[in-house]
mmCIF file of C-alpha atoms in Angstrom:
data_model
loop_
_atom_site.group_PDB
_atom_site.id
_atom_site.type_symbol
_atom_site.label_atom_id
_atom_site.label_comp_id
_atom_site.label_asym_id
_atom_site.label_seq_id
_atom_site.Cartn_x
_atom_site.Cartn_y
_atom_site.Cartn_z
ATOM 1 C CA MET A 24 0.000 0.000 0.000
ATOM 2 C CA HIS A 25 1.385 3.366 -1.025
ATOM 3 C CA THR A 26 2.018 5.830 1.844
ATOM 4 C CA ASP A 27 2.888 9.490 1.841
ATOM 5 C CA ASN A 28 2.292 12.615 3.869
ATOM 6 C CA GLN A 29 -0.692 13.558 1.684
ATOM 7 C CA ASN A 30 -2.876 11.149 3.669
ATOM 8 C CA ILE A 31 -4.910 12.365 6.618
ATOM 9 C CA LEU A 32 -5.711 8.762 7.614
ATOM 10 C CA GLU A 33 -3.810 5.518 7.123
ATOM 11 C CA ILE A 34 -5.000 2.185 8.468
ATOM 12 C CA LYS A 35 -2.532 -0.682 8.176
ATOM 13 C CA ASN A 36 -3.368 -4.359 8.789
ATOM 14 C CA LEU A 37 -6.112 -3.565 11.330
ATOM 15 C CA ALA A 38 -7.732 -6.582 13.008
ATOM 16 C CA VAL A 39 -10.378 -6.194 15.744
ATOM 17 C CA HIS A 40 -12.086 -9.081 17.532
ATOM 18 C CA TYR A 41 -14.815 -9.138 20.172
ATOM 19 C CA GLU A 42 -13.777 -11.858 22.620
ATOM 20 C CA LEU A 43 -16.837 -13.193 24.439
ATOM 21 C CA GLU A 44 -16.997 -16.154 26.829
ATOM 22 C CA GLU A 45 -18.703 -18.473 24.338
ATOM 23 C CA GLU A 46 -17.216 -17.203 21.069
ATOM 24 C CA THR A 47 -14.900 -14.732 19.349
ATOM 25 C CA ILE A 48 -16.452 -12.409 16.801
ATOM 26 C CA LYS A 49 -13.892 -11.536 14.123
ATOM 27 C CA ALA A 50 -15.263 -8.126 13.167
ATOM 28 C CA VAL A 51 -12.276 -6.688 11.244
ATOM 29 C CA ASN A 52 -9.660 -8.994 9.732
ATOM 30 C CA GLY A 53 -6.545 -7.213 8.526
ATOM 31 C CA ILE A 54 -7.607 -4.178 6.504
ATOM 32 C CA ASP A 55 -5.583 -1.421 4.849
ATOM 33 C CA LEU A 56 -7.177 1.936 4.050
ATOM 34 C CA LYS A 57 -6.027 5.470 3.382
ATOM 35 C CA ILE A 58 -7.757 8.811 2.885
ATOM 36 C CA ALA A 59 -5.956 11.685 1.197
ATOM 37 C CA LYS A 60 -6.279 15.226 2.510
ATOM 38 C CA LYS A 61 -9.511 16.969 1.402
ATOM 39 C CA LYS A 62 -10.837 13.694 -0.104
ATOM 40 C CA ALA A 63 -13.870 11.579 0.804
ATOM 41 C CA LEU A 64 -13.800 7.772 1.014
ATOM 42 C CA GLY A 65 -16.998 5.728 1.041
ATOM 43 C CA LEU A 66 -16.770 2.504 3.074
ATOM 44 C CA VAL A 67 -19.530 0.282 1.713
ATOM 45 C CA GLY A 68 -20.878 -3.069 2.856
ATOM 46 C CA GLU A 69 -23.763 -4.997 4.365
ATOM 47 C CA THR A 70 -24.742 -4.727 8.022
ATOM 48 C CA GLY A 71 -22.197 -6.700 10.045
ATOM 49 C CA ALA A 72 -19.340 -6.220 7.555
ATOM 50 C CA GLY A 73 -17.176 -4.446 10.174
ATOM 51 C CA LYS A 74 -17.617 -0.848 8.975
ATOM 52 C CA THR A 75 -18.624 0.685 12.333
ATOM 53 C CA THR A 76 -15.918 -1.235 14.222
ATOM 54 C CA THR A 77 -13.367 0.200 11.774
ATOM 55 C CA ALA A 78 -14.660 3.733 12.440
ATOM 56 C CA LEU A 79 -14.650 3.285 16.231
ATOM 57 C CA SER A 80 -11.067 1.972 16.074
ATOM 58 C CA ILE A 81 -9.886 5.244 14.511
ATOM 59 C CA LEU A 82 -10.798 7.120 17.707
ATOM 60 C CA ARG A 83 -10.028 4.157 20.003
ATOM 61 C CA LEU A 84 -13.694 3.907 20.946
ATOM 62 C CA VAL A 85 -14.050 0.134 20.540
ATOM 63 C CA PRO A 86 -15.496 -1.023 23.892
ATOM 64 C CA ASN A 87 -12.866 -3.036 25.774
ATOM 65 C CA PRO A 88 -13.858 -5.594 26.919
ATOM 66 C CA PRO A 89 -14.962 -7.350 24.782
ATOM 67 C CA GLY A 90 -13.252 -5.528 21.869
ATOM 68 C CA VAL A 91 -9.560 -6.273 21.339
ATOM 69 C CA ILE A 92 -7.277 -4.702 18.718
ATOM 70 C CA LYS A 93 -5.413 -7.805 17.531
ATOM 71 C CA SER A 94 -3.044 -6.052 15.127
ATOM 72 C CA GLY A 95 -2.506 -2.961 13.083
ATOM 73 C CA GLN A 96 -1.604 0.682 13.082
ATOM 74 C CA ILE A 97 -3.779 3.760 12.574
ATOM 75 C CA LEU A 98 -2.133 7.056 11.656
ATOM 76 C CA ILE A 99 -4.033 10.350 11.787
ATOM 77 C CA ASP A 100 -2.004 13.007 10.000
ATOM 78 C CA GLY A 101 1.080 10.883 10.693
ATOM 79 C CA ARG A 102 0.396 10.320 14.430
ATOM 80 C CA ASP A 103 -0.071 6.742 15.648
ATOM 81 C CA VAL A 104 -3.440 6.601 17.428
ATOM 82 C CA PHE A 105 -2.560 3.474 19.412
ATOM 83 C CA SER A 106 0.478 5.128 21.016
ATOM 84 C CA LEU A 107 -1.329 8.304 22.173
ATOM 85 C CA SER A 108 -2.050 8.997 25.859
ATOM 86 C CA MET A 109 -5.685 9.457 26.969
ATOM 87 C CA ALA A 110 -5.112 13.232 27.206
ATOM 88 C CA GLU A 111 -3.746 13.350 23.634
ATOM 89 C CA LEU A 112 -6.650 11.215 22.441
ATOM 90 C CA LYS A 113 -9.198 13.547 24.032
ATOM 91 C CA SER A 114 -7.593 16.521 22.314
ATOM 92 C CA ILE A 115 -7.924 14.751 18.929
ATOM 93 C CA ARG A 116 -11.533 13.568 19.396
ATOM 94 C CA GLY A 117 -13.946 16.243 18.217
ATOM 95 C CA ASN A 118 -11.057 18.514 17.281
ATOM 96 C CA ASP A 119 -8.890 16.817 14.611
ATOM 97 C CA VAL A 120 -11.381 13.984 14.047
ATOM 98 C CA SER A 121 -15.146 14.224 14.469
ATOM 99 C CA MET A 122 -17.816 11.573 14.163
ATOM 100 C CA VAL A 123 -21.491 11.865 13.215
ATOM 101 C CA PHE A 124 -23.245 8.802 14.575
ATOM 102 C CA GLN A 125 -26.122 6.877 13.041
ATOM 103 C CA ASP A 126 -29.012 7.919 15.235
ATOM 104 C CA PRO A 127 -29.640 11.642 15.835
ATOM 105 C CA MET A 128 -32.359 10.765 18.365
ATOM 106 C CA THR A 129 -29.922 9.314 20.896
ATOM 107 C CA SER A 130 -26.722 11.257 20.166
ATOM 108 C CA LEU A 131 -27.829 14.608 21.644
ATOM 109 C CA ASN A 132 -28.220 15.273 25.383
ATOM 110 C CA PRO A 133 -31.948 15.889 26.033
ATOM 111 C CA VAL A 134 -31.398 18.142 29.089
ATOM 112 C CA PHE A 135 -29.226 20.829 27.441
ATOM 113 C CA THR A 136 -30.137 23.299 24.704
ATOM 114 C CA VAL A 137 -28.561 22.562 21.335
ATOM 115 C CA GLY A 138 -26.684 25.888 21.434
ATOM 116 C CA ARG A 139 -25.062 24.935 24.728
ATOM 117 C CA GLN A 140 -24.032 21.528 23.352
ATOM 118 C CA ILE A 141 -22.295 23.145 20.367
ATOM 119 C CA ALA A 142 -20.667 25.831 22.556
ATOM 120 C CA GLU A 143 -19.361 23.222 25.046
ATOM 121 C CA THR A 144 -17.675 21.331 22.214
ATOM 122 C CA VAL A 145 -15.773 24.490 21.249
ATOM 123 C CA ARG A 146 -14.778 25.274 24.854
ATOM 124 C CA LEU A 147 -13.536 21.735 25.339
ATOM 125 C CA HIS A 148 -10.923 22.234 22.619
ATOM 126 C CA GLU A 149 -10.339 25.991 22.484
ATOM 127 C CA ASN A 150 -9.546 28.501 25.186
ATOM 128 C CA ILE A 151 -12.389 30.963 24.518
ATOM 129 C CA SER A 152 -15.029 32.691 26.661
ATOM 130 C CA ILE A 153 -18.584 31.404 27.087
ATOM 131 C CA ASN A 154 -19.827 34.411 25.109
ATOM 132 C CA ALA A 155 -17.452 33.775 22.185
ATOM 133 C CA ALA A 156 -18.416 30.058 22.212
ATOM 134 C CA ASN A 157 -22.120 30.954 22.118
ATOM 135 C CA ILE A 158 -21.522 33.276 19.152
ATOM 136 C CA ARG A 159 -19.651 30.469 17.340
ATOM 137 C CA ALA A 160 -22.512 28.056 18.132
ATOM 138 C CA GLY A 161 -24.998 30.497 16.564
ATOM 139 C CA GLU A 162 -22.810 30.812 13.457
ATOM 140 C CA MET A 163 -22.585 27.015 13.127
ATOM 141 C CA LEU A 164 -26.371 26.655 13.374
ATOM 142 C CA GLU A 165 -26.773 29.236 10.605
ATOM 143 C CA LEU A 166 -24.152 27.368 8.554
ATOM 144 C CA VAL A 167 -26.224 24.150 8.698
ATOM 145 C CA GLY A 168 -29.420 26.015 7.840
ATOM 146 C CA ILE A 169 -30.946 26.519 11.319
ATOM 147 C CA PRO A 170 -31.764 30.058 12.598
ATOM 148 C CA LYS A 171 -29.306 30.898 15.403
ATOM 149 C CA ASP A 172 -32.059 31.828 17.894
ATOM 150 C CA ARG A 173 -33.100 28.166 17.874
ATOM 151 C CA GLY A 174 -29.908 27.490 19.831
ATOM 152 C CA ASN A 175 -32.066 28.084 22.939
ATOM 153 C CA ASP A 176 -34.291 25.106 22.058
ATOM 154 C CA TYR A 177 -33.900 21.538 23.305
ATOM 155 C CA PRO A 178 -33.371 18.471 21.080
ATOM 156 C CA HIS A 179 -36.978 17.252 21.465
ATOM 157 C CA GLN A 180 -38.150 20.493 19.807
ATOM 158 C CA PHE A 181 -36.400 19.545 16.552
ATOM 159 C CA SER A 182 -37.342 17.064 13.819
ATOM 160 C CA GLY A 183 -35.024 14.143 12.994
ATOM 161 C CA GLY A 184 -33.503 16.015 10.026
ATOM 162 C CA MET A 185 -32.904 19.137 12.131
ATOM 163 C CA ARG A 186 -31.294 17.071 14.892
ATOM 164 C CA GLN A 187 -28.957 15.508 12.338
ATOM 165 C CA ARG A 188 -28.026 19.053 11.224
ATOM 166 C CA VAL A 189 -27.284 19.957 14.860
ATOM 167 C CA LEU A 190 -24.990 16.905 15.117
ATOM 168 C CA ILE A 191 -23.213 18.005 11.946
ATOM 169 C CA ALA A 192 -22.810 21.502 13.462
ATOM 170 C CA ILE A 193 -21.272 19.941 16.612
ATOM 171 C CA SER A 194 -18.946 17.736 14.594
ATOM 172 C CA LEU A 195 -17.733 20.573 12.343
ATOM 173 C CA VAL A 196 -17.502 23.406 14.888
ATOM 174 C CA CYS A 197 -13.768 22.809 15.491
ATOM 175 C CA ASN A 198 -12.945 22.482 11.746
ATOM 176 C CA PRO A 199 -11.836 18.822 11.963
ATOM 177 C CA LYS A 200 -9.254 17.480 9.539
ATOM 178 C CA LEU A 201 -11.303 14.261 9.272
ATOM 179 C CA LEU A 202 -15.064 13.809 9.549
ATOM 180 C CA ILE A 203 -16.366 10.257 10.074
ATOM 181 C CA THR A 204 -20.044 9.717 9.298
ATOM 182 C CA ASP A 205 -21.687 6.398 10.179
ATOM 183 C CA GLU A 206 -24.862 5.908 8.091
ATOM 184 C CA PRO A 207 -25.710 9.559 8.834
ATOM 185 C CA THR A 208 -29.002 9.605 6.938
ATOM 186 C CA THR A 209 -30.483 6.189 7.794
ATOM 187 C CA ALA A 210 -33.137 7.593 10.130
ATOM 188 C CA LEU A 211 -34.200 10.370 7.752
ATOM 189 C CA ASP A 212 -36.742 10.453 4.952
ATOM 190 C CA VAL A 213 -35.467 10.708 1.386
ATOM 191 C CA THR A 214 -35.980 14.458 0.859
ATOM 192 C CA ILE A 215 -34.247 15.375 4.122
ATOM 193 C CA GLN A 216 -31.560 12.777 3.330
ATOM 194 C CA SER A 217 -30.504 14.553 0.143
ATOM 195 C CA GLN A 218 -30.500 17.954 1.902
ATOM 196 C CA VAL A 219 -28.257 16.638 4.711
ATOM 197 C CA LEU A 220 -25.901 14.973 2.210
ATOM 198 C CA LYS A 221 -25.607 18.140 0.117
ATOM 199 C CA LEU A 222 -24.949 20.113 3.289
ATOM 200 C CA MET A 223 -22.160 17.740 4.384
ATOM 201 C CA SER A 224 -20.602 17.784 0.930
ATOM 202 C CA ASP A 225 -20.700 21.603 0.747
ATOM 203 C CA LEU A 226 -19.250 22.000 4.253
ATOM 204 C CA LYS A 227 -16.501 19.453 3.559
ATOM 205 C CA ASN A 228 -15.443 21.498 0.522
ATOM 206 C CA GLN A 229 -15.824 24.807 2.356
ATOM 207 C CA LEU A 230 -13.775 23.727 5.390
ATOM 208 C CA GLY A 231 -11.303 21.531 3.475
ATOM 209 C CA SER A 232 -11.982 18.472 5.649
ATOM 210 C CA SER A 233 -11.487 14.862 4.610
ATOM 211 C CA MET A 234 -14.347 12.420 5.106
ATOM 212 C CA LEU A 235 -14.879 8.733 5.832
ATOM 213 C CA MET A 236 -18.484 7.960 4.945
ATOM 214 C CA ILE A 237 -19.800 4.618 6.149
ATOM 215 C CA THR A 238 -22.861 3.493 4.233
ATOM 216 C CA HIS A 239 -24.552 0.619 2.436
ATOM 217 C CA ASN A 240 -25.937 3.024 -0.173
ATOM 218 C CA LEU A 241 -23.926 3.218 -3.398
ATOM 219 C CA GLY A 242 -26.000 6.192 -4.591
ATOM 220 C CA ILE A 243 -24.762 8.283 -1.644
ATOM 221 C CA VAL A 244 -21.178 7.267 -2.406
ATOM 222 C CA ALA A 245 -21.522 8.336 -6.050
ATOM 223 C CA GLU A 246 -22.806 11.748 -4.928
ATOM 224 C CA ILE A 247 -20.241 12.604 -2.258
ATOM 225 C CA CYS A 248 -17.124 10.416 -2.363
ATOM 226 C CA ASP A 249 -13.911 10.458 -4.399
ATOM 227 C CA ASP A 250 -12.882 6.900 -3.534
ATOM 228 C CA VAL A 251 -14.684 3.707 -2.517
ATOM 229 C CA ALA A 252 -13.706 0.699 -0.390
ATOM 230 C CA ILE A 253 -16.022 -2.316 -0.394
ATOM 231 C CA MET A 254 -15.989 -4.366 2.802
ATOM 232 C CA TYR A 255 -17.198 -7.919 3.278
ATOM 233 C CA ALA A 256 -16.923 -10.037 6.434
ATOM 234 C CA GLY A 257 -14.265 -7.781 7.956
ATOM 235 C CA ARG A 258 -12.051 -7.513 4.865
ATOM 236 C CA ILE A 259 -11.661 -4.974 2.067
ATOM 237 C CA VAL A 260 -12.496 -6.940 -1.092
ATOM 238 C CA GLU A 261 -12.144 -4.055 -3.555
ATOM 239 C CA GLN A 262 -11.164 -0.400 -3.496
ATOM 240 C CA GLY A 263 -10.608 2.299 -6.066
ATOM 241 C CA ASN A 264 -11.834 5.667 -7.254
ATOM 242 C CA LEU A 265 -15.422 6.210 -8.420
ATOM 243 C CA VAL A 266 -14.583 5.399 -12.044
ATOM 244 C CA ASP A 267 -12.804 2.150 -11.054
ATOM 245 C CA ILE A 268 -15.656 0.872 -8.910
ATOM 246 C CA PHE A 269 -18.709 2.149 -10.781
ATOM 247 C CA ASN A 270 -17.457 1.562 -14.347
ATOM 248 C CA ASN A 271 -15.292 -1.489 -13.796
ATOM 249 C CA PRO A 272 -16.280 -3.456 -10.658
ATOM 250 C CA MET A 273 -13.875 -6.410 -10.520
ATOM 251 C CA HIS A 274 -14.865 -8.336 -7.384
ATOM 252 C CA PRO A 275 -17.869 -10.695 -7.639
ATOM 253 C CA TYR A 276 -19.335 -9.130 -4.473
ATOM 254 C CA SER A 277 -19.131 -5.639 -6.018
ATOM 255 C CA GLU A 278 -20.822 -7.030 -9.125
ATOM 256 C CA GLY A 279 -23.566 -8.463 -6.887
ATOM 257 C CA LEU A 280 -24.082 -5.108 -5.155
ATOM 258 C CA PHE A 281 -24.551 -3.312 -8.476
ATOM 259 C CA ASN A 282 -26.835 -6.052 -9.835
ATOM 260 C CA SER A 283 -29.115 -5.700 -6.820
ATOM 261 C CA LEU A 284 -29.726 -1.987 -7.528
ATOM 262 C CA PRO A 285 -32.869 -0.951 -9.443
ATOM 263 C CA ASP A 286 -32.308 0.315 -12.994
ATOM 264 C CA PRO A 287 -34.213 3.605 -13.456
ATOM 265 C CA GLN A 288 -33.838 3.273 -17.258
ATOM 266 C CA ASN A 289 -35.564 -0.096 -17.285
ATOM 267 C CA ARG A 290 -38.191 -0.438 -14.599
ATOM 268 C CA THR A 291 -39.327 -3.900 -15.776
ATOM 269 C CA THR A 292 -35.929 -5.499 -15.070
ATOM 270 C CA ARG A 293 -36.036 -7.778 -12.038
ATOM 271 C CA LEU A 294 -33.499 -7.122 -9.273
ATOM 272 C CA LYS A 295 -30.824 -9.795 -8.840
ATOM 273 C CA PRO A 296 -30.174 -10.191 -5.113
ATOM 274 C CA ILE A 297 -26.971 -11.916 -3.982
ATOM 275 C CA PRO A 298 -27.970 -15.426 -2.874
ATOM 276 C CA GLY A 299 -27.308 -16.549 0.710
ATOM 277 C CA LEU A 300 -26.141 -14.565 3.724
ATOM 278 C CA MET A 301 -22.887 -13.111 4.972
ATOM 279 C CA PRO A 302 -21.038 -15.704 7.100
ATOM 280 C CA ASP A 303 -21.275 -15.623 10.879
ATOM 281 C CA PRO A 304 -18.277 -13.513 12.028
ATOM 282 C CA SER A 305 -17.742 -15.926 14.917
ATOM 283 C CA ASN A 306 -17.386 -18.804 12.432
ATOM 284 C CA LEU A 307 -15.702 -17.517 9.274
ATOM 285 C CA PRO A 308 -14.837 -20.063 6.553
ATOM 286 C CA PRO A 309 -11.134 -20.919 6.032
ATOM 287 C CA GLY A 310 -11.035 -19.579 2.469
ATOM 288 C CA CYS A 311 -12.647 -16.561 0.838
ATOM 289 C CA SER A 312 -15.606 -15.450 2.965
ATOM 290 C CA PHE A 313 -17.625 -14.684 -0.157
ATOM 291 C CA ALA A 314 -16.946 -18.036 -1.882
ATOM 292 C CA PRO A 315 -20.142 -19.804 -0.653
ATOM 293 C CA ARG A 316 -22.243 -17.057 -2.331
ATOM 294 C CA CYS A 317 -20.054 -16.547 -5.408
ATOM 295 C CA ARG A 318 -21.049 -17.963 -8.772
ATOM 296 C CA TYR A 319 -17.448 -17.883 -10.009
ATOM 297 C CA SER A 320 -15.866 -19.695 -7.038
ATOM 298 C CA SER A 321 -13.642 -22.753 -7.453
ATOM 299 C CA GLU A 322 -12.454 -25.413 -4.983
ATOM 300 C CA SER A 323 -9.386 -23.385 -4.030
ATOM 301 C CA CYS A 324 -11.573 -20.362 -3.117
ATOM 302 C CA LEU A 325 -13.189 -22.416 -0.347
ATOM 303 C CA SER A 326 -9.864 -23.279 1.296
ATOM 304 C CA GLU A 327 -7.451 -20.423 0.508
ATOM 305 C CA GLN A 328 -7.635 -16.779 1.494
ATOM 306 C CA PRO A 329 -7.351 -14.550 -1.622
ATOM 307 C CA LYS A 330 -4.253 -12.370 -1.887
ATOM 308 C CA GLY A 331 -5.114 -8.763 -2.697
ATOM 309 C CA LYS A 332 -3.607 -7.184 -5.803
ATOM 310 C CA TRP A 333 -3.302 -3.607 -7.079
ATOM 311 C CA PHE A 334 -4.350 -3.848 -10.740
ATOM 312 C CA THR A 335 -3.647 -0.164 -11.299
ATOM 313 C CA ASP A 336 -2.271 2.569 -9.001
ATOM 314 C CA THR A 337 -5.807 3.194 -7.754
ATOM 315 C CA HIS A 338 -7.661 -0.118 -8.131
ATOM 316 C CA TYR A 339 -7.233 -2.961 -5.595
ATOM 317 C CA VAL A 340 -9.069 -6.315 -5.649
ATOM 318 C CA ALA A 341 -8.851 -9.381 -3.392
ATOM 319 C CA CYS A 342 -10.138 -12.276 -5.514
ATOM 320 C CA SER A 343 -8.248 -15.500 -6.362
ATOM 321 C CA ALA A 344 -10.144 -15.898 -9.642
ATOM 322 C CA TYR A 345 -7.835 -13.242 -11.104
ATOM 323 C CA ASP A 346 -4.940 -15.687 -10.609
ATOM 324 C CA THR A 347 -6.506 -17.594 -13.532
ATOM 325 C CA PRO A 348 -4.952 -16.177 -16.727
ATOM 326 C CA GLY A 349 -7.392 -14.027 -18.667
ATOM 327 C CA PHE A 350 -10.097 -14.110 -15.974
ATOM 328 C CA SER A 351 -12.548 -11.229 -15.960
ATOM 329 C CA ILE A 352 -16.047 -11.036 -14.567
ATOM 330 C CA GLU A 353 -17.233 -9.882 -17.983
ATOM 331 C CA GLY A 354 -15.649 -12.890 -19.720
ATOM 332 C CA ARG A 355 -16.857 -15.381 -17.089
ATOM 333 C CA ARG A 356 -20.361 -13.849 -17.296
ATOM 334 C CA ARG A 357 -20.462 -14.407 -21.067
ATOM 335 C CA HIS A 358 -19.202 -17.977 -20.595
ATOM 336 C CA LYS A 359 -21.908 -18.716 -17.961
ATOM 337 C CA ALA A 360 -24.577 -17.224 -20.234
#
């Protein structure tokens, strides 16, 4: 994996397990990721793929016990997260790196006004007066499209979409270098969803932040992200820029994801869901985790872990089928047909 000082985030060989009495859940199994400065990466995969665990690891928020970092290194702007003291970590959280969680209903404190919650975030990281923090909180509310006098209202007085905007205001108030968003629009209806996404995209460009967007929605990725990493059963199976992934998906799982999307040009076409289910993370198969669901798999796929390959400078795929000379999904598809 290529490394340089242009990356705000680098994850190297990260493995995270949840060690319970009865079983060990292998949530993340040796992943490499990087996000360049001012760029957005979409981390895509089904529920249970390990996306949220990856995000929590970046800020060392994986609950321990039962979560254990088995291996790996995470660098934020060149600093190794796992070697930071608790005081250094606290100064990074919310300041250099901010996170917008999935559910706006539970992420805000119901007993404080939203203005106070934004102002407290600023005062935690910057040595400014209460008055200056309140002014900044008002400016942030205006920036996310909420009148500043609503800073005196409590979370229950806001709709779900407005609460998500408040969370975005809190996460951006200290101009973070990296914004992590975990399914930020899941709880919102479609119209509000697109407003919130546009807002995040505009603010990212305005403030020059990088972004890690965790989602299962490829449409959102196409709208906001520069690069895409596709995760399956705790591993990155394919990554590349938008053109690589959307115009030339090389992994059979990526192909399955695109086939299961509706085609607006042809509404009579039936969707093609991926057969079967993701394997139980406490009982992963010895070979490729996708092999039992893959229509191109061979005997060796069931027993051997695929070795990832960079096919171009930007496009990475972990699939043993490409060890077969001349293999391509397109060619194999024609052969099967």
